[in-house]
Coordinates of C-alpha atoms and ligand atoms in Angstrom, one line a residue:
M1 CA 0.0 0.0 0.0
I2 CA 2.7 2.5 1.1
M3 CA 4.5 1.5 -2.0
L4 CA 1.6 2.3 -4.3
I5 CA 1.0 5.8 -2.7
C6 CA 4.7 6.5 -3.1
M7 CA 4.7 5.4 -6.7
V8 CA 1.8 7.6 -7.6
T9 CA 3.4 10.5 -5.9
I10 CA 6.7 9.9 -7.7
A11 CA 4.9 9.6 -11.0
C12 CA 3.1 12.9 -10.5
S13 CA 6.3 14.6 -9.5
F14 CA 8.0 13.2 -12.5
I15 CA 5.4 14.7 -14.9
Y16 CA 5.4 18.0 -13.0
T17 CA 9.2 18.2 -13.1
I18 CA 9.2 17.5 -16.8
I19 CA 6.7 20.4 -17.3
I20 CA 8.8 22.8 -15.2
A21 CA 12.0 21.7 -17.0
L22 CA 10.4 22.3 -20.4
I23 CA 9.2 25.7 -19.4
Y24 CA 12.6 26.5 -17.9
F25 CA 14.7 25.4 -20.9
F26 CA 12.5 27.0 -23.5
K27 CA 12.2 30.3 -21.7
K28 CA 14.6 33.2 -22.2
R29 CA 16.7 33.1 -19.2
V30 CA 19.9 34.4 -17.6
N31 CA 22.9 32.3 -18.3
N32 CA 25.3 32.3 -15.4
I33 CA 27.1 29.8 -13.2
E34 CA 24.1 29.6 -10.7
T35 CA 21.5 28.9 -13.4
K36 CA 23.8 26.3 -15.0
F37 CA 24.0 24.5 -11.7
Y38 CA 20.2 24.8 -11.3
S39 CA 19.7 23.3 -14.8
I40 CA 22.0 20.3 -13.8
L41 CA 20.0 19.9 -10.6
M42 CA 16.8 19.8 -12.6
A43 CA 18.1 17.2 -15.0
I44 CA 19.5 14.9 -12.1
S45 CA 16.1 15.3 -10.3
L46 CA 14.4 14.0 -13.4
L47 CA 16.8 11.0 -13.5
N48 CA 16.2 10.3 -9.8
L49 CA 12.5 10.3 -10.2
Y50 CA 12.7 8.1 -13.2
L51 CA 15.0 5.5 -11.6
E52 CA 13.0 5.4 -8.4
L53 CA 9.9 4.9 -10.5
M54 CA 11.6 2.0 -12.4
L55 CA 12.6 0.4 -9.1
C56 CA 9.0 0.5 -7.9
V57 CA 7.8 -1.0 -11.3
N58 CA 10.4 -3.8 -10.9
V59 CA 8.9 -4.6 -7.5
L60 CA 5.4 -4.5 -8.8
L61 CA 6.2 -6.7 -11.7
K62 CA 8.0 -9.0 -9.3
V63 CA 11.3 -8.8 -11.2
N64 CA 13.9 -10.9 -9.5
I65 CA 15.5 -8.6 -7.0
D66 CA 18.9 -10.2 -7.4
S67 CA 18.8 -9.8 -11.2
L68 CA 21.7 -7.8 -12.6
L69 CA 19.2 -5.2 -14.0
N70 CA 17.7 -4.5 -10.6
I71 CA 21.1 -4.2 -8.9
F72 CA 22.2 -2.0 -11.7
F73 CA 19.2 0.3 -11.3
N74 CA 19.8 0.4 -7.5
R75 CA 23.4 1.4 -7.8
I76 CA 22.7 4.0 -10.5
F77 CA 20.0 5.4 -8.4
L78 CA 22.4 5.8 -5.4
I79 CA 25.0 7.5 -7.6
S80 CA 22.4 9.8 -9.1
L81 CA 21.2 10.8 -5.6
F82 CA 24.8 11.4 -4.6
S83 CA 25.3 13.6 -7.7
W84 CA 22.3 15.7 -6.8
V85 CA 23.5 16.3 -3.2
T86 CA 27.0 17.2 -4.5
V87 CA 25.8 19.6 -7.2
F88 CA 23.4 21.2 -4.7
T89 CA 26.3 21.6 -2.3
I90 CA 28.4 23.4 -4.9
Y91 CA 25.4 25.6 -5.7
I92 CA 25.0 26.6 -2.0
I93 CA 28.7 27.4 -1.7
K94 CA 28.5 29.5 -4.9
I95 CA 25.5 31.6 -3.8
S96 CA 26.9 32.0 -0.2
F97 CA 30.5 32.9 -1.1
G98 CA 30.1 33.9 -4.8
N99 CA 31.4 37.4 -4.0
C100 CA 34.7 36.0 -2.7
E101 CA 36.7 35.8 -5.8
K102 CA 39.6 33.9 -4.1
I103 CA 37.4 31.1 -2.8
M104 CA 35.5 30.8 -6.0
E105 CA 38.8 30.8 -8.0
K106 CA 39.8 27.7 -6.1
I107 CA 36.6 25.7 -6.5
T108 CA 34.8 26.7 -9.7
F109 CA 35.5 25.1 -13.0
E110 CA 36.9 28.0 -14.9
G111 CA 40.6 28.3 -15.9
N112 CA 43.3 25.8 -15.6
L113 CA 42.0 22.9 -13.5
L114 CA 45.4 21.5 -12.6
K115 CA 46.3 24.7 -10.8
K116 CA 43.4 24.3 -8.4
P117 CA 44.2 21.9 -5.5
V118 CA 40.8 22.2 -3.9
L119 CA 39.2 21.1 -7.2
I120 CA 41.6 18.1 -7.5
I121 CA 40.7 17.0 -3.9
F122 CA 37.1 17.4 -4.8
I123 CA 37.4 15.2 -7.9
I124 CA 39.3 12.5 -6.0
Y125 CA 36.5 12.6 -3.4
I126 CA 33.8 12.1 -6.1
I127 CA 35.8 9.2 -7.6
I128 CA 36.2 7.4 -4.3
M129 CA 32.5 7.8 -3.4
V130 CA 31.2 6.6 -6.7
F131 CA 33.6 3.7 -6.5
L132 CA 32.4 2.8 -3.0
M133 CA 28.8 3.0 -4.1
S134 CA 29.5 0.8 -7.1
I135 CA 31.3 -2.0 -5.3
L136 CA 30.1 -2.1 -1.7
P137 CA 27.3 -4.6 -1.2
I138 CA 23.7 -3.5 -1.6
E139 CA 20.5 -5.4 -0.8
Q140 CA 16.9 -4.9 -1.4
Y141 CA 14.1 -5.7 1.1
I142 CA 10.7 -6.4 -0.3
C143 CA 7.5 -7.3 1.5
D144 CA 3.8 -7.0 0.5
T145 CA 3.4 -3.4 1.3
Y146 CA 6.8 -1.8 0.6
S147 CA 10.4 -2.2 -0.5
Y148 CA 13.7 -0.5 0.2
S149 CA 17.4 -0.9 -0.3
F150 CA 20.0 -1.2 2.4
G151 CA 23.6 -2.2 3.0
P152 CA 27.0 -0.5 3.2
A153 CA 26.6 1.2 -0.2
V154 CA 23.4 2.9 1.0
N155 CA 25.0 3.8 4.3
V156 CA 27.8 5.7 2.5
L157 CA 25.1 7.8 0.8
I158 CA 23.3 8.4 4.1
G159 CA 26.6 9.5 5.6
I160 CA 27.2 11.9 2.7
C161 CA 23.7 13.4 3.1
V162 CA 24.3 14.0 6.8
V163 CA 27.7 15.7 6.2
S164 CA 26.3 17.7 3.3
S165 CA 23.4 19.1 5.3
I166 CA 25.9 20.2 7.9
V167 CA 27.9 21.9 5.2
W168 CA 24.8 23.7 3.9
L169 CA 24.0 24.9 7.4
L170 CA 27.5 26.3 7.9
C171 CA 27.2 28.0 4.5
F172 CA 23.9 29.7 5.5
I173 CA 25.4 30.9 8.8
F174 CA 28.8 32.1 7.5
K175 CA 27.8 33.4 4.1
T176 CA 29.6 36.4 2.9
D177 CA 27.1 37.4 0.2
K178 CA 24.6 39.2 2.5
T179 CA 23.1 41.4 -0.2
D180 CA 19.8 39.5 -0.4
K181 CA 18.9 37.7 2.8
K182 CA 15.4 36.7 1.5
K183 CA 16.8 34.3 -1.0
Y184 CA 17.9 32.0 1.9
Y185 CA 14.4 31.6 3.3
P186 CA 13.4 28.8 0.8
L187 CA 16.8 27.2 1.3
W188 CA 16.4 27.1 5.1
F189 CA 13.0 25.6 4.6
Y190 CA 14.4 23.0 2.3
L191 CA 17.2 22.1 4.7
G192 CA 14.5 21.3 7.3
V193 CA 12.7 19.1 4.7
F194 CA 16.0 17.3 3.8
I195 CA 16.8 16.6 7.5
I196 CA 13.2 15.3 8.0
G197 CA 13.8 13.0 5.0
I198 CA 16.9 11.5 6.6
I199 CA 15.1 10.9 9.9
L200 CA 12.1 9.5 8.1
R201 CA 14.3 7.0 6.4
E202 CA 15.7 5.8 9.8
I203 CA 12.1 5.4 11.1
N204 CA 10.6 3.7 8.1
P205 CA 12.9 3.1 5.1
G206 CA 9.9 2.0 3.1
I207 CA 8.7 5.6 2.6
L208 CA 10.4 6.5 -0.6
F209 CA 11.1 10.1 0.0
N210 CA 14.5 10.6 -1.6
S211 CA 13.8 11.6 -5.1
L212 CA 10.6 13.4 -4.0
N213 CA 12.5 15.4 -1.6
M214 CA 15.0 16.5 -4.2
A215 CA 12.2 17.3 -6.7
L216 CA 10.7 19.5 -4.0
A217 CA 13.9 21.5 -3.9
V218 CA 13.7 22.0 -7.6
F219 CA 10.1 23.3 -7.4
L220 CA 10.8 25.5 -4.5
M221 CA 13.8 27.1 -6.3
Y222 CA 11.9 27.5 -9.5
F223 CA 9.2 29.6 -7.8
T224 CA 11.7 31.6 -5.7
I225 CA 15.4 32.2 -6.1
E226 CA 15.8 30.5 -9.6
N227 CA 12.7 31.9 -11.1
P228 CA 13.9 32.8 -14.6
D229 CA 11.7 35.9 -14.9
M230 CA 12.9 37.3 -11.6
K231 CA 16.5 36.5 -12.4
L232 CA 16.2 38.3 -15.7
I233 CA 14.7 41.4 -14.0
L234 CA 17.4 41.3 -11.3
E235 CA 20.1 40.8 -14.0
L236 CA 18.7 43.7 -16.1
N237 CA 18.6 46.0 -13.1
K238 CA 22.2 45.1 -12.3
A239 CA 23.2 45.8 -15.9
K240 CA 21.3 49.1 -15.9
E241 CA 23.0 50.2 -12.6
E242 CA 26.4 49.3 -14.1
A243 CA 25.6 51.1 -17.3
D244 CA 24.5 54.2 -15.3
R245 CA 27.7 54.0 -13.3
A246 CA 29.8 53.7 -16.4
N247 CA 28.0 56.6 -18.0
H248 CA 28.5 58.8 -15.0
A249 CA 32.2 57.9 -15.0
K250 CA 32.4 58.8 -18.7
T251 CA 30.7 62.2 -18.1
D252 CA 33.0 62.9 -15.2
F253 CA 36.0 61.9 -17.2
L254 CA 34.9 64.1 -20.1
S255 CA 34.4 67.2 -18.0
N256 CA 37.7 66.6 -16.2
M257 CA 39.4 66.1 -19.5
S258 CA 37.9 69.3 -20.9
H259 CA 39.3 71.1 -17.9
E260 CA 42.8 69.6 -18.4
I261 CA 42.8 70.3 -22.2
R262 CA 41.5 73.8 -21.8
T263 CA 44.3 75.0 -19.6
P264 CA 47.0 74.4 -22.1
L265 CA 44.7 75.4 -24.9
N266 CA 44.1 78.7 -23.1
A267 CA 47.8 79.3 -23.3
I268 CA 48.1 78.4 -27.0
V269 CA 45.1 80.6 -28.1
G270 CA 46.0 83.4 -25.8
F271 CA 49.6 83.7 -26.7
S272 CA 49.0 83.3 -30.4
Q273 CA 46.4 86.0 -30.3
V274 CA 49.0 88.2 -28.5
L275 CA 51.5 87.3 -31.2
L276 CA 49.1 88.2 -33.9
S277 CA 48.9 91.8 -32.6
K278 CA 52.6 92.2 -32.9
D279 CA 54.6 93.2 -35.9
L280 CA 55.6 89.8 -37.4
P281 CA 57.0 88.9 -40.8
N282 CA 54.2 87.8 -43.1
E283 CA 55.2 84.1 -43.1
A284 CA 55.2 84.0 -39.3
K285 CA 51.9 85.8 -39.2
E286 CA 50.3 83.2 -41.4
E287 CA 51.6 80.4 -39.2
V288 CA 50.3 82.0 -36.1
N289 CA 46.9 82.4 -37.9
D290 CA 47.0 78.7 -38.5
I291 CA 47.7 78.0 -34.9
V292 CA 44.7 80.2 -33.9
S293 CA 42.3 78.5 -36.3
A294 CA 43.6 75.0 -35.4
S295 CA 43.1 75.6 -31.7
E296 CA 39.7 77.1 -32.4
S297 CA 38.7 73.8 -34.1
L298 CA 40.0 71.9 -31.1
I299 CA 37.9 74.0 -28.8
E300 CA 34.8 73.2 -30.9
I301 CA 35.6 69.5 -30.8
V302 CA 36.0 69.5 -27.0
N303 CA 32.7 71.5 -26.7
G304 CA 30.9 69.1 -29.0
V305 CA 32.0 66.0 -27.0
L306 CA 31.0 67.8 -23.7
D307 CA 27.6 68.7 -25.1
I308 CA 26.8 65.2 -26.3
S309 CA 27.9 63.6 -23.0
K310 CA 25.8 66.1 -21.1
I311 CA 22.7 65.4 -23.2
E312 CA 23.2 61.7 -22.9
A313 CA 23.5 61.9 -19.1
N314 CA 20.2 63.9 -19.1
K315 CA 22.1 66.7 -17.5
L316 CA 21.3 69.3 -20.0
E317 CA 18.7 71.8 -18.9
L318 CA 17.2 74.4 -21.1
V319 CA 17.5 78.0 -19.9
S320 CA 14.7 80.1 -21.3
T321 CA 15.0 83.9 -21.4
E322 CA 13.6 86.8 -23.3
Y323 CA 15.8 87.5 -26.2
S324 CA 16.1 89.6 -29.4
I325 CA 15.9 87.3 -32.4
N326 CA 17.4 90.0 -34.6
K327 CA 20.4 90.2 -32.5
I328 CA 20.9 86.4 -32.7
L329 CA 20.5 86.4 -36.5
K330 CA 22.9 89.3 -36.8
E331 CA 25.5 87.4 -34.7
L332 CA 25.0 84.3 -36.8
V333 CA 25.5 86.2 -40.0
S334 CA 28.7 87.7 -38.9
L335 CA 30.0 84.4 -37.5
T336 CA 29.2 82.7 -40.8
K337 CA 30.9 85.4 -42.8
A338 CA 34.0 85.0 -40.6
R339 CA 33.9 81.2 -41.3
L340 CA 33.6 81.7 -45.0
G341 CA 37.2 83.0 -44.9
I342 CA 38.7 82.9 -48.4
K343 CA 35.9 80.8 -49.8
Q344 CA 34.3 82.6 -52.8
L345 CA 30.7 81.8 -51.8
E346 CA 27.7 84.0 -52.2
F347 CA 26.0 84.3 -48.7
K348 CA 22.4 85.2 -49.1
T349 CA 20.1 86.0 -46.2
N350 CA 16.4 86.3 -46.2
F351 CA 14.6 87.2 -43.0
D352 CA 10.8 87.6 -42.8
S353 CA 9.8 91.0 -41.6
N354 CA 7.0 89.7 -39.5
I355 CA 9.2 87.9 -37.0
P356 CA 8.3 89.4 -33.6
P357 CA 11.4 91.2 -32.2
I358 CA 11.3 89.7 -28.7
L359 CA 10.9 86.0 -28.2
F360 CA 11.1 83.7 -25.1
G361 CA 13.1 80.5 -25.2
D362 CA 16.6 79.1 -24.9
S363 CA 18.5 81.4 -27.3
T364 CA 21.9 79.9 -26.6
R365 CA 20.7 76.5 -27.9
L366 CA 18.8 78.0 -30.8
K367 CA 21.9 79.8 -31.8
Q368 CA 24.0 76.6 -31.5
I369 CA 21.5 74.7 -33.7
I370 CA 21.5 77.2 -36.5
L371 CA 25.3 77.8 -36.3
N372 CA 25.8 74.0 -36.7
L373 CA 23.8 74.1 -39.9
L374 CA 25.5 77.2 -41.2
T375 CA 29.0 75.8 -40.4
N376 CA 28.2 72.6 -42.2
S377 CA 27.1 74.5 -45.3
V378 CA 30.3 76.4 -45.3
K379 CA 32.3 73.2 -44.7
Y380 CA 30.6 71.2 -47.4
T381 CA 30.2 73.8 -50.2
H382 CA 33.0 74.7 -52.4
E383 CA 31.4 76.9 -55.0
G384 CA 28.0 78.6 -55.5
Y385 CA 25.9 80.0 -52.7
I386 CA 24.6 79.5 -49.1
E387 CA 21.2 80.8 -48.4
F388 CA 20.0 81.5 -44.8
K389 CA 16.3 82.0 -44.6
V390 CA 14.1 82.6 -41.5
S391 CA 10.3 83.0 -41.6
A392 CA 7.7 83.0 -38.9
V393 CA 4.2 81.6 -38.6
I394 CA 2.3 83.3 -35.8
K395 CA -0.5 81.7 -33.9
N396 CA -1.8 83.4 -30.7
D397 CA 1.3 84.1 -28.6
I398 CA 3.4 81.4 -30.3
C399 CA 5.8 82.1 -33.1
R400 CA 6.9 79.1 -35.2
L401 CA 10.3 79.9 -36.6
I402 CA 11.0 78.1 -39.9
I403 CA 14.8 78.3 -40.4
S404 CA 16.3 76.9 -43.5
V405 CA 19.9 76.7 -44.6
E406 CA 20.4 75.9 -48.3
D407 CA 23.6 75.4 -50.1
S408 CA 25.0 74.4 -53.5
G409 CA 27.5 72.0 -51.9
I410 CA 28.5 68.4 -52.2
G411 CA 25.1 67.1 -51.3
I412 CA 24.3 63.8 -49.5
Q413 CA 23.5 60.5 -51.1
E414 CA 19.9 59.5 -50.6
D415 CA 20.6 56.3 -48.7
K416 CA 22.9 58.1 -46.3
I417 CA 20.4 60.7 -45.2
E418 CA 18.9 58.6 -42.4
K419 CA 22.4 58.1 -41.0
L420 CA 22.9 61.9 -40.7
F421 CA 21.9 62.2 -37.1
T422 CA 23.9 59.3 -35.8
K423 CA 26.8 60.0 -33.4
F424 CA 30.3 60.0 -35.0
E425 CA 28.8 59.0 -38.4
R426 CA 30.5 60.6 -41.3
L427 CA 29.3 60.3 -44.8
D428 CA 31.3 60.2 -48.0
Q429 CA 34.6 59.7 -46.1
E430 CA 36.9 60.0 -49.1
K431 CA 35.4 63.1 -50.5
N432 CA 35.4 64.9 -47.1
I433 CA 38.9 63.8 -46.1
A434 CA 40.2 67.3 -46.0
I435 CA 37.4 68.7 -43.9
E436 CA 37.7 68.9 -40.1
W437 CA 34.9 66.9 -38.5
T438 CA 33.7 65.1 -35.4
G439 CA 30.4 63.7 -36.8
L440 CA 28.7 65.2 -33.7
G441 CA 27.2 68.4 -35.0
L442 CA 24.0 67.1 -36.4
T443 CA 23.5 64.6 -33.6
I444 CA 23.7 67.4 -31.1
T445 CA 21.4 69.5 -33.3
K446 CA 18.8 66.8 -33.4
K447 CA 19.0 66.0 -29.7
L448 CA 18.7 69.7 -28.8
L449 CA 15.7 70.0 -31.1
D450 CA 14.1 67.0 -29.5
L451 CA 14.6 68.6 -26.1
M452 CA 13.2 71.9 -27.3
G453 CA 10.2 70.3 -29.1
G454 CA 11.5 71.3 -32.6
K455 CA 11.9 69.3 -35.8
I456 CA 14.5 69.1 -38.4
S457 CA 14.3 67.8 -42.0
V458 CA 16.8 67.4 -44.8
Q459 CA 16.5 67.6 -48.6
S460 CA 19.5 66.9 -50.6
I461 CA 20.6 66.1 -54.1
Y462 CA 23.9 64.4 -54.3
E463 CA 26.6 66.7 -55.8
K464 CA 24.0 69.5 -56.3
G465 CA 23.3 70.8 -52.7
S466 CA 21.4 70.4 -49.5
R467 CA 18.7 72.2 -47.6
F468 CA 18.3 71.7 -43.9
T469 CA 15.0 73.0 -42.4
V470 CA 14.3 73.5 -38.7
A471 CA 10.9 74.3 -37.2
I472 CA 10.7 75.4 -33.6
D473 CA 8.1 77.2 -31.5
Q474 CA 9.1 80.2 -29.3
K475 CA 6.8 82.3 -27.2
I476 CA 6.2 85.9 -28.3
I477 CA 6.8 88.6 -25.8
N478 CA 4.9 91.8 -26.5
K479 CA 7.3 94.5 -25.5
D480 CA 8.9 97.5 -27.1
F481 CA 12.3 96.8 -28.2
D482 CA 15.2 99.2 -28.1
E483 CA 17.0 98.8 -31.4
S484 CA 20.1 100.4 -30.0
E485 CA 20.7 97.2 -28.0
L486 CA 21.6 95.6 -31.3
T487 CA 24.7 97.6 -31.7
E488 CA 25.8 97.9 -28.1
E489 CA 28.2 95.0 -28.1
D490 CA 29.8 96.0 -31.3
D491 CA 31.5 99.1 -29.7
E492 CA 35.1 99.0 -30.6
L493 CA 37.6 99.1 -27.8
T494 CA 40.0 101.5 -29.3
D495 CA 42.4 103.9 -27.5
F496 CA 41.1 102.7 -24.2
D497 CA 43.3 103.9 -21.4
G498 CA 43.2 101.8 -18.3
T499 CA 45.9 103.5 -16.3
N500 CA 43.7 104.2 -13.3
I501 CA 41.8 101.0 -13.5
R502 CA 42.6 98.1 -11.1
I503 CA 41.8 94.6 -12.1
L504 CA 42.2 91.6 -9.8
M505 CA 42.8 88.3 -11.5
V506 CA 42.4 85.1 -9.4
D507 CA 43.5 81.7 -10.9
D508 CA 45.5 78.9 -9.5
N509 CA 47.3 78.4 -12.8
R510 CA 50.0 80.9 -13.4
L511 CA 50.0 80.3 -17.1
N512 CA 46.4 81.4 -17.3
L513 CA 47.2 84.5 -15.4
K514 CA 50.0 85.3 -17.7
V515 CA 47.8 84.8 -20.8
A516 CA 45.0 87.1 -19.5
S517 CA 47.4 89.9 -18.6
K518 CA 49.2 89.6 -21.9
L519 CA 45.9 89.9 -23.7
L520 CA 45.3 93.1 -21.8
T521 CA 48.8 94.7 -22.1
N522 CA 47.7 97.3 -24.6
Y523 CA 45.3 99.0 -22.2
N524 CA 47.8 99.8 -19.4
F525 CA 45.6 98.3 -16.7
N526 CA 46.8 98.0 -13.2
I527 CA 46.6 94.3 -12.8
V528 CA 47.0 92.3 -9.6
E529 CA 47.4 88.6 -9.8
V530 CA 46.7 86.1 -7.1
T531 CA 46.6 82.3 -7.2
S532 CA 43.9 81.3 -4.7
G533 CA 40.5 82.3 -3.3
K534 CA 42.1 82.8 0.1
E535 CA 44.6 85.4 -1.2
C536 CA 41.8 87.2 -3.0
L537 CA 39.7 87.3 0.2
D538 CA 42.7 88.5 2.2
L539 CA 43.4 91.3 -0.3
I540 CA 39.8 92.6 -0.1
D541 CA 39.9 92.3 3.7
K542 CA 43.0 94.4 3.8
G543 CA 41.1 97.2 2.0
G544 CA 42.2 96.4 -1.5
S545 CA 39.8 98.0 -3.9
F546 CA 39.3 97.0 -7.6
D547 CA 37.2 97.9 -10.5
L548 CA 36.8 94.4 -11.8
I549 CA 37.6 90.9 -10.5
L550 CA 38.2 88.0 -12.9
L551 CA 37.7 84.9 -10.7
D552 CA 38.5 81.3 -11.8
D553 CA 36.0 78.8 -10.6
M554 CA 37.9 75.5 -10.4
M555 CA 40.5 76.1 -7.7
P556 CA 41.7 73.9 -5.0
E557 CA 40.7 74.6 -1.3
I558 CA 38.2 77.4 -1.9
T559 CA 36.5 77.3 -5.3
G560 CA 35.6 80.4 -7.2
V561 CA 31.9 80.1 -6.4
E562 CA 32.8 79.8 -2.7
T563 CA 35.1 82.8 -2.8
F564 CA 32.4 84.7 -4.6
N565 CA 29.8 83.9 -1.9
L566 CA 32.3 85.0 0.8
L567 CA 33.1 88.2 -1.1
K568 CA 29.4 89.1 -1.4
Q569 CA 29.0 88.8 2.4
K570 CA 31.5 91.6 2.9
E571 CA 30.0 94.9 3.8
G572 CA 30.0 97.4 1.0
F573 CA 31.4 95.0 -1.6
N574 CA 30.1 95.9 -5.0
T575 CA 32.9 95.2 -7.4
P576 CA 31.7 93.4 -10.6
V577 CA 32.9 89.8 -10.5
V578 CA 33.3 87.8 -13.7
A579 CA 33.5 84.0 -13.5
L580 CA 36.4 82.3 -15.4
T581 CA 36.0 78.7 -16.1
A582 CA 37.4 75.9 -18.3
N583 CA 34.1 74.1 -17.9
A584 CA 32.7 75.4 -21.1
I585 CA 29.6 73.2 -21.6
S586 CA 27.1 75.5 -23.3
G587 CA 24.6 76.9 -20.9
M588 CA 27.3 77.5 -18.3
R589 CA 26.9 81.3 -18.7
E590 CA 23.3 81.2 -17.4
E591 CA 24.4 79.0 -14.5
Y592 CA 27.0 81.5 -13.4
I593 CA 24.7 84.5 -13.8
N594 CA 22.1 82.7 -11.8
L595 CA 24.7 82.2 -9.0
G596 CA 25.0 86.0 -8.9
F597 CA 28.2 86.6 -11.0
D598 CA 28.1 89.7 -13.1
D599 CA 29.3 87.8 -16.2
Y600 CA 31.2 84.8 -17.4
L601 CA 34.2 84.1 -19.5
S602 CA 35.1 80.6 -20.7
K603 CA 38.7 79.5 -21.1
P604 CA 40.5 79.6 -23.4
I605 CA 39.8 83.3 -23.1
S606 CA 39.3 84.9 -26.4
K607 CA 40.6 88.4 -26.9
D608 CA 37.2 89.5 -28.3
E609 CA 35.3 88.1 -25.3
L610 CA 37.7 89.7 -22.8
E611 CA 37.4 93.1 -24.5
K612 CA 33.6 92.8 -24.5
I613 CA 33.8 92.4 -20.7
I614 CA 36.2 95.3 -20.3
N615 CA 33.8 97.3 -22.5
K616 CA 30.8 96.3 -20.4
F617 CA 32.2 97.0 -17.0
L618 CA 35.0 99.5 -17.4
N619 CA 34.4 101.7 -20.4
K620 CA 32.0 104.0 -18.5
K621 CA 34.8 105.0 -16.1
Ligands
ADP1 P1 30.7 66.8 -39.0 O1 30.4 67.9 -39.9 O2 31.6 67.2 -37.9 O3 31.2 65.6 -39.7 P2 27.9 66.6 -38.6 O4 27.1 65.8 -37.7 O5 27.6 68.1 -38.5 O6 29.4 66.3 -38.3 O7 27.6 66.1 -40.1 C1 27.5 64.7 -40.3 C2 27.8 64.5 -41.8 O8 26.7 64.9 -42.6 C3 29.0 65.2 -42.4 O9 30.2 64.5 -42.1 C4 28.7 65.3 -43.8 O10 29.0 64.2 -44.5 C5 27.2 65.4 -43.9 N1 26.7 66.8 -44.0 C6 26.2 67.6 -43.0 N2 25.8 68.8 -43.5 C7 26.1 68.8 -44.9 C8 25.8 69.7 -46.0 N3 25.4 70.9 -45.8 N4 26.2 69.3 -47.2 C9 26.7 68.0 -47.4 N5 26.9 67.1 -46.4 C10 26.6 67.5 -45.2

């Protein structure tokens, strides 16, 4: 009777385990060392159930118990149970000490096996045990109601089970991987069931609980710690965390790198600009000009990389302000004209007269987007024209700017157009070999437009020309506009005498200080240089009075921003302070102005920018 109940239960478990195994093996799952061990456990469990079922069938069919086949089944069954216990032990060790590289090095199967003494001892142990279970005597007892095996070979297995359960217990107690304590709950439960199984066998060996007990572990694990869906989710989360961490590291690296590159670049640009203003032989002047333009390209590349990494890290915030669109267009036209250089191209502009003068939006980004398109046109057009058109469609208080940049340049092959907005993608490599590039411009343009809710489209005929069209909505501000603002920044800084003007420059890098003061030599300013925030504060404390302070931000000990905040706390302090920084990610200017600085200069300091600042803060004196 007991025998029949056990047999039905084993048969049911066998079918159930097959179903679980099928689902498990056909499902998409994580493939790591733990899941590999779990798959092996599942397969051995199936074998156990099958062998135990066969032994029961033998008894029912009254097969001669001393027949070779029956003895063979008995011994194979013992060895199969032993394999299950052994694999389960390795699995437990792996999940308990998996984070201890050194331990795992010694016992897992990766690498050169012969160099792992623990592994060799383990293999010898398995060979001895299998050998003992194969040769020691084994007998089978059969009565009307039940049957079981006994003898020295069976005792070896019982001994192994007792020792293994102690090993599991020790693993649970001394585990080093404490990240997820919950995963041990089903294992603790199973340990209890396993020990009950051993005791049960001592009480009544006729209860065939061995393979059932192991199948139970497989079920338990399937629905808890080895659930393939849960494992996938955990694994995905882990991968995402790692990717985020790597991405942060990349962004940090890029911003540090930009700082490091900018300091020497500052010196190159600054000194070559100073050289240009000197009386040089023509050949030398040309070479210095080349240095200036090469370093300007380098700055553009560094800025592009920084922009893209900021966008990808979701760190880019739009800064919307009221701005004059005419002023932006004017600046764009003069920048493009400068970029045309010696190229004999016709540069046509066509701006709608109905564009509202004052708009609200992120003008820095808008300018960056249009400048990218204009620069590309200049780069990829060798003869003919470039046409820069802006029109406006007005609806309520929204103005949709339609900006198009058309050229008669090299054009883009039809099948390449969709690749245009892919990072580092460069089309027509051979043809463009002589053109400086990063393949970032259009990617940045597209990402910025996505952020700003704009659209970009491209029409192009290969070898004839291209037209890039951008549509973007900006809010209209109904306000009178002072046209004179348009010309304000263009004031020339000629014959400016700074004899009575005191400027304090604070930068931890002496080379930067030297560059800035060289750029200002012509104006006879009274320049004081210090190399730390502390020195700057001390000077002001001692009553030093200045007309302008140029303050570097990234300094050791006290940063520029901290120094600035301390300066502002001083009574009666109202000197204009301009932030100097090598961190030139676009949009920085607004950040510094928001912090309370009067203005911002990015390194490498350009002569023009520096003169604009002088004009703005000192020309009235
Ligand atoms: P970069 O100009 O630095 O290579 P972009 O992202 O701005 O990077 O442009 C990607 C590619 O698209 C360019 O390498 C060029 O092949 C093509 N391209 C962009 N603008 C034009 C244009 N006006 N005419 C022809 N090809 C262009």
